[in-house]
XYZ file of C-alpha atoms in Angstrom:
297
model
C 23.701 -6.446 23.535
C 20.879 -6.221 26.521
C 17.393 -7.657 25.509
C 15.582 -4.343 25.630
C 18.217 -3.238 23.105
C 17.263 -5.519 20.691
C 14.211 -4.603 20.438
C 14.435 -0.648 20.008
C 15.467 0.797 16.383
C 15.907 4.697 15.947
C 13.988 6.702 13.114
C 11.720 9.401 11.854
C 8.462 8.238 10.060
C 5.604 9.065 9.285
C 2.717 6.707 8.797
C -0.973 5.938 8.732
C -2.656 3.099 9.405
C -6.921 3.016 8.464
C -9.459 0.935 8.273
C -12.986 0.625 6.423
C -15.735 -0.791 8.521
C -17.778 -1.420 5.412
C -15.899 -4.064 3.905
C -13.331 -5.191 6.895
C -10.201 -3.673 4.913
C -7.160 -3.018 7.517
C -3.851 -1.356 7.042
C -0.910 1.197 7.450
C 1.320 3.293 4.828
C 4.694 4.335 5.875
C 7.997 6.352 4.479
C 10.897 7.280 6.431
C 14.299 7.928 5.911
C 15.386 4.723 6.958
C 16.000 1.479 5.501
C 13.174 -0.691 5.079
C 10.836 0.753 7.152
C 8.062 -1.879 5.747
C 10.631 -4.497 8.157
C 9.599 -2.530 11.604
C 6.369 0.093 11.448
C 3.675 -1.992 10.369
C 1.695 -4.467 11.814
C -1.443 -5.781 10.644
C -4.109 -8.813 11.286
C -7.363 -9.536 9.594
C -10.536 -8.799 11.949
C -8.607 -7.312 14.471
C -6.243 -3.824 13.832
C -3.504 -2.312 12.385
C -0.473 -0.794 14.329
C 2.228 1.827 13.988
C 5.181 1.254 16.026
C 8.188 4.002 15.468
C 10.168 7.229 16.496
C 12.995 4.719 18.518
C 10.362 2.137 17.928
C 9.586 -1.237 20.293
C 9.082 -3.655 17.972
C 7.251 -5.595 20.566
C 4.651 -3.023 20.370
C 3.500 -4.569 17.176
C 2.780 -8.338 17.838
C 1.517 -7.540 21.286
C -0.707 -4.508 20.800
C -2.662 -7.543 18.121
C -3.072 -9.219 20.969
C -4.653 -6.982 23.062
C -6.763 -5.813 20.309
C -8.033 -9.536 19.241
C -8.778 -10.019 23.148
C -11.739 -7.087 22.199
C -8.838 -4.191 24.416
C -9.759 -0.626 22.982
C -6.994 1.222 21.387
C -6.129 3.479 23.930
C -6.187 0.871 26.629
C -4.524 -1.372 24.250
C -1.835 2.174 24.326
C -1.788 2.416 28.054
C -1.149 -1.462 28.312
C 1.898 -0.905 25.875
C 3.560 1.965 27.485
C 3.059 1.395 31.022
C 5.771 -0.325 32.195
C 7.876 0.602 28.930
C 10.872 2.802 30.432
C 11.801 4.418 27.138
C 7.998 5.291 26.512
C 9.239 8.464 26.177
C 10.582 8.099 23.016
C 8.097 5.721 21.758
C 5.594 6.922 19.002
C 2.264 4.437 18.102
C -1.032 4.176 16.160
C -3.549 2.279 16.192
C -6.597 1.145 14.581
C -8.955 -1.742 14.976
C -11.674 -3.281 13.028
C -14.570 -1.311 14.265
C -12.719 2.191 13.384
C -11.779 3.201 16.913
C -8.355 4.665 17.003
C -5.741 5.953 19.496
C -2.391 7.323 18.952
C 0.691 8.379 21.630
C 4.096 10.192 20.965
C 6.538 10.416 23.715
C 7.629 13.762 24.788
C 11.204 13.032 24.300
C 10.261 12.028 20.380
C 12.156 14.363 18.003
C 10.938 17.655 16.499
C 8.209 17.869 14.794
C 6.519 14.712 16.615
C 2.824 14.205 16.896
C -0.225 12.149 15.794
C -3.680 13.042 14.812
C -6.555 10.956 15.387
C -9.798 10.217 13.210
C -12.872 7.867 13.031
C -11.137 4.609 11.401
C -7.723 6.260 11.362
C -4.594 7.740 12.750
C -1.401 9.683 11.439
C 1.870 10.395 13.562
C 5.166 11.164 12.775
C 8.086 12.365 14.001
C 11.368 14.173 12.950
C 9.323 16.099 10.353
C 8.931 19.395 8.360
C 6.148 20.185 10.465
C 2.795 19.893 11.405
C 1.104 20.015 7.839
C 2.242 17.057 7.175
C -0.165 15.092 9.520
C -2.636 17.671 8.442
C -2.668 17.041 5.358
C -2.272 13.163 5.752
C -5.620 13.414 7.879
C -7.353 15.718 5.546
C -6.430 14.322 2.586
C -7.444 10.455 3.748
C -10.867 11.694 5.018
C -11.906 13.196 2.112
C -10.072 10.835 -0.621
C -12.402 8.346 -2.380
C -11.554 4.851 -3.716
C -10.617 1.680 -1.439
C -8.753 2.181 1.331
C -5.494 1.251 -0.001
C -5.888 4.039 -2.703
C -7.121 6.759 0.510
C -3.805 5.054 2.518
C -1.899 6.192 -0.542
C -3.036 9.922 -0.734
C -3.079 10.346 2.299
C 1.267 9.052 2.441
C 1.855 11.466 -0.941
C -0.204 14.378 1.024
C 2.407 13.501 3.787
C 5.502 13.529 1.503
C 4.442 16.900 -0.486
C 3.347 18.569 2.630
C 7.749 18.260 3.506
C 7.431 14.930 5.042
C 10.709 13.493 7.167
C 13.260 16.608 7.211
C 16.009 14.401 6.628
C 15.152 13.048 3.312
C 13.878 10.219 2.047
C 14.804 6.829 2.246
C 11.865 3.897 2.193
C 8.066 3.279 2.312
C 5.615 0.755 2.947
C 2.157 -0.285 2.057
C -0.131 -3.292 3.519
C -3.850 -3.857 3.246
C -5.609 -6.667 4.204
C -8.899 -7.992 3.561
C -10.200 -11.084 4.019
C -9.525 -13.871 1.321
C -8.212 -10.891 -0.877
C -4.507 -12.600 -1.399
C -3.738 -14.196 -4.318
C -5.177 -17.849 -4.180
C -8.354 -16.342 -2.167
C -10.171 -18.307 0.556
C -8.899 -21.195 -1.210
C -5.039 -20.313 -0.855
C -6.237 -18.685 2.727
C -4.240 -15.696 2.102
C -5.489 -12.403 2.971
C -2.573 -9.965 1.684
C -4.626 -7.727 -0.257
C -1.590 -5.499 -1.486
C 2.019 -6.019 0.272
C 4.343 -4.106 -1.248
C 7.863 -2.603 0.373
C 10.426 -0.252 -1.228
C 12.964 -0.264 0.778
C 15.860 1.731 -0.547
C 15.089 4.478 -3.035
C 15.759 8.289 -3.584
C 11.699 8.238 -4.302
C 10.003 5.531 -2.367
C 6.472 7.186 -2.734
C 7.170 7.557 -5.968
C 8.405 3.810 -6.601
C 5.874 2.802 -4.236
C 2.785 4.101 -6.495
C 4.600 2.670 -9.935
C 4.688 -0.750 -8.138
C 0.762 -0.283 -7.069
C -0.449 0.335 -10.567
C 1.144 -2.936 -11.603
C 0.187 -4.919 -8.315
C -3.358 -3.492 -9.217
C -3.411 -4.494 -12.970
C -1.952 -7.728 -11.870
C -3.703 -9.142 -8.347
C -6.576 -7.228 -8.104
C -9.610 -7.032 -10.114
C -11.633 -4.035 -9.541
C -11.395 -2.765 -13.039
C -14.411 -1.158 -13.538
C -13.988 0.168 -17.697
C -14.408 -2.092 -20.918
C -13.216 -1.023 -24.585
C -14.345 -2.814 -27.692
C -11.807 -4.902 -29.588
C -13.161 -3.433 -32.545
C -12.336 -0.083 -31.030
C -8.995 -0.457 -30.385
C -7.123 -3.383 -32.089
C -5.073 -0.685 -34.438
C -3.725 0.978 -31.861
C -2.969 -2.346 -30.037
C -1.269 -3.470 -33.128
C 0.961 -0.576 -33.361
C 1.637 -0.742 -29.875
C 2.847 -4.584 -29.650
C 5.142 -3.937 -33.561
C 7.005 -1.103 -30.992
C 7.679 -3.576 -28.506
C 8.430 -6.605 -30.912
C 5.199 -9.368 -30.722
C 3.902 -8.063 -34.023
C 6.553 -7.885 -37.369
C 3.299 -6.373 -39.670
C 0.524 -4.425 -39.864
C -2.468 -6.281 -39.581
C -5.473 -5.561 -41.974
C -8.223 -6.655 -39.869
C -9.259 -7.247 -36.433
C -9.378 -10.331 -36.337
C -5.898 -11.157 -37.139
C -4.645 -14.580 -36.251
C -0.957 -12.947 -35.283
C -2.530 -9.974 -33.759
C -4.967 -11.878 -31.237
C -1.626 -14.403 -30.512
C 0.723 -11.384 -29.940
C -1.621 -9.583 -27.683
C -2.285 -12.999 -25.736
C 1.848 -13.776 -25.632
C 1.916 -9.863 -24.488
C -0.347 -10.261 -21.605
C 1.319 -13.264 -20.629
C 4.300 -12.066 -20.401
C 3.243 -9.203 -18.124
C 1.538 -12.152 -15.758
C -1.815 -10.553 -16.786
C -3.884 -13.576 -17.792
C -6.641 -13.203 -15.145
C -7.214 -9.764 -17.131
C -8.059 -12.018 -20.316
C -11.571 -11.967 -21.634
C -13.409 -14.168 -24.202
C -16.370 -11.473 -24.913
C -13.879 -9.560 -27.569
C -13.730 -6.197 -24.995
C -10.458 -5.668 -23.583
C -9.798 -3.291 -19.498
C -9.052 0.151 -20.245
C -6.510 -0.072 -17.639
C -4.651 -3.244 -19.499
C -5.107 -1.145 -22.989
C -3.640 2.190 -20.872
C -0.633 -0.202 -19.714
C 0.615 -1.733 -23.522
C 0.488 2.398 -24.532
C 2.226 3.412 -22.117
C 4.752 0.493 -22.439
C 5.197 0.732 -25.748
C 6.035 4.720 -25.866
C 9.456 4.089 -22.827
């Protein structure tokens, strides 16, 4: 095997990566039908950029085009650098962010039907191999005018892509990183910035999968809840819930049930939820949504 040929793995994607200047978040959502497409596309570093690299993608672009980008290189010369002296260019496809929203995207001409990119203020979309154009349309459209964090716009914007006929040859994997700094688990104490990392790499569904993984990652790591219930509100139906799925053997008659309180803790710790605990007898809505939900599979 040459060098170059190391570096250069064949597939059809399509991707985003974003940004929000507001609060420093960076990252890129990505499905193909390929395995483990979360292992090549994207590339991402805190105060600098994200980075798309696909279609017979050089993973080189990824680690490099960082570089560029940290040195204070705008996209597109960051692009140009990239490409250059790349003899397969041709069948390269890349996006690119960086911090301050600037983007800049290329697709080869030799990439595979339907190939292209579309550019925006703090993002880009490209793909190749796909149903058609819509599906960066509606990636693009549906990310500028989605609301939430940017992982949540990241995620529209990939289930816009996928609805809209995404990659023609199926489905196979997706991807989703955001960074931010500090946001990892451990914070600025653990140093870790991995804001949500999550990779499905073989699945008839991977959007799908992907999203079912996010709503635990996000009940679990991140704490942006922004609803409250009473205890007093809600501790029947909690009860109920936790007898279905065995931490309760009775019916409690009042709130403040010694077994009920213990079952709901064990149940929260069980689903690695105890940064969701409170002491001020109000429970997340999103924690109370989960246990239904659980409780009725």
């Amino acid at each position: 095997m040459s060098n170059e040929s190391q570096y250069k793995i064949s597939m059809s994607t399509f991707s985003i990566v974003g940004v929000d200047v507001d609060n420093g978040d960076l990252g890129v959502a990505v499905a193909s039908k390929f395995l483990a497409v979360g292992h090549v596309v994207p590339w991402v570093k805190t105060n600098v950029g994200a980075i798309a690299t696909q279609a017979w993608a050089n993973v080189r672009y990824g680690p490099l085009g960082l570089r560029y980008l940290e040195k204070g290189i705008n996209p597109k010369d960051v692009i140009n650098r990239l490409t250059e002296k790349d003899r397969k260019r041709d069948y390269r496809q890349i996006g690119i962010v960086n911090f301050k929203g600037e983007s800049a995207a290329f697709t080869g001409k030799n990439c595979l039907s339907y190939a292209g990119h579309i550019t925006g203020n703090g993002f880009s979309v490209q793909g190749n191999i796909l149903k058609g154009e819509e599906v960066l349309n509606s990636m693009a459209r549906t990310f500028e005018n989605a609301k939430g964090e940017l992982v949540d716009k990241l995620i529209a914007a990939l289930e816009a892509g996928d609805n809209a006929g995404g990659d023609k040859r199926g489905k196979q994997s997706a991807a989703l990183i955001v960074l931010r700094k500090c946001g990892g688990y451990g914070g600025c104490r653990a140093g870790v910035d991995k804001y949500v990392d999550i990779r499905v790499d073989d699945s008839n569904e991977p959007i799908a999968e992907l999203k079912r993984i996010f709503k635990i990652w996000d009940l679990t790591f991140l704490k942006r809840d922004k609803e409250l219930l009473d205890w007093e509100d809600i501790w029947s139906d909690v009860a109920k819930a936790l007898i279905k799925l065995g931490y309760l053997d009775y019916v409690p008659k009042k709130q403040n049930d010694k077994k009920l309180v213990m079952a709901f803790n064990t149940w929260v710790s069980t689903n690695n939820f105890e940064n969701k605990l409170r002491r001020d007898k109000k429970v997340w809505k999103s924690i109370y949504d989960y246990l239904l939900d659980q409780s009725k599979s």
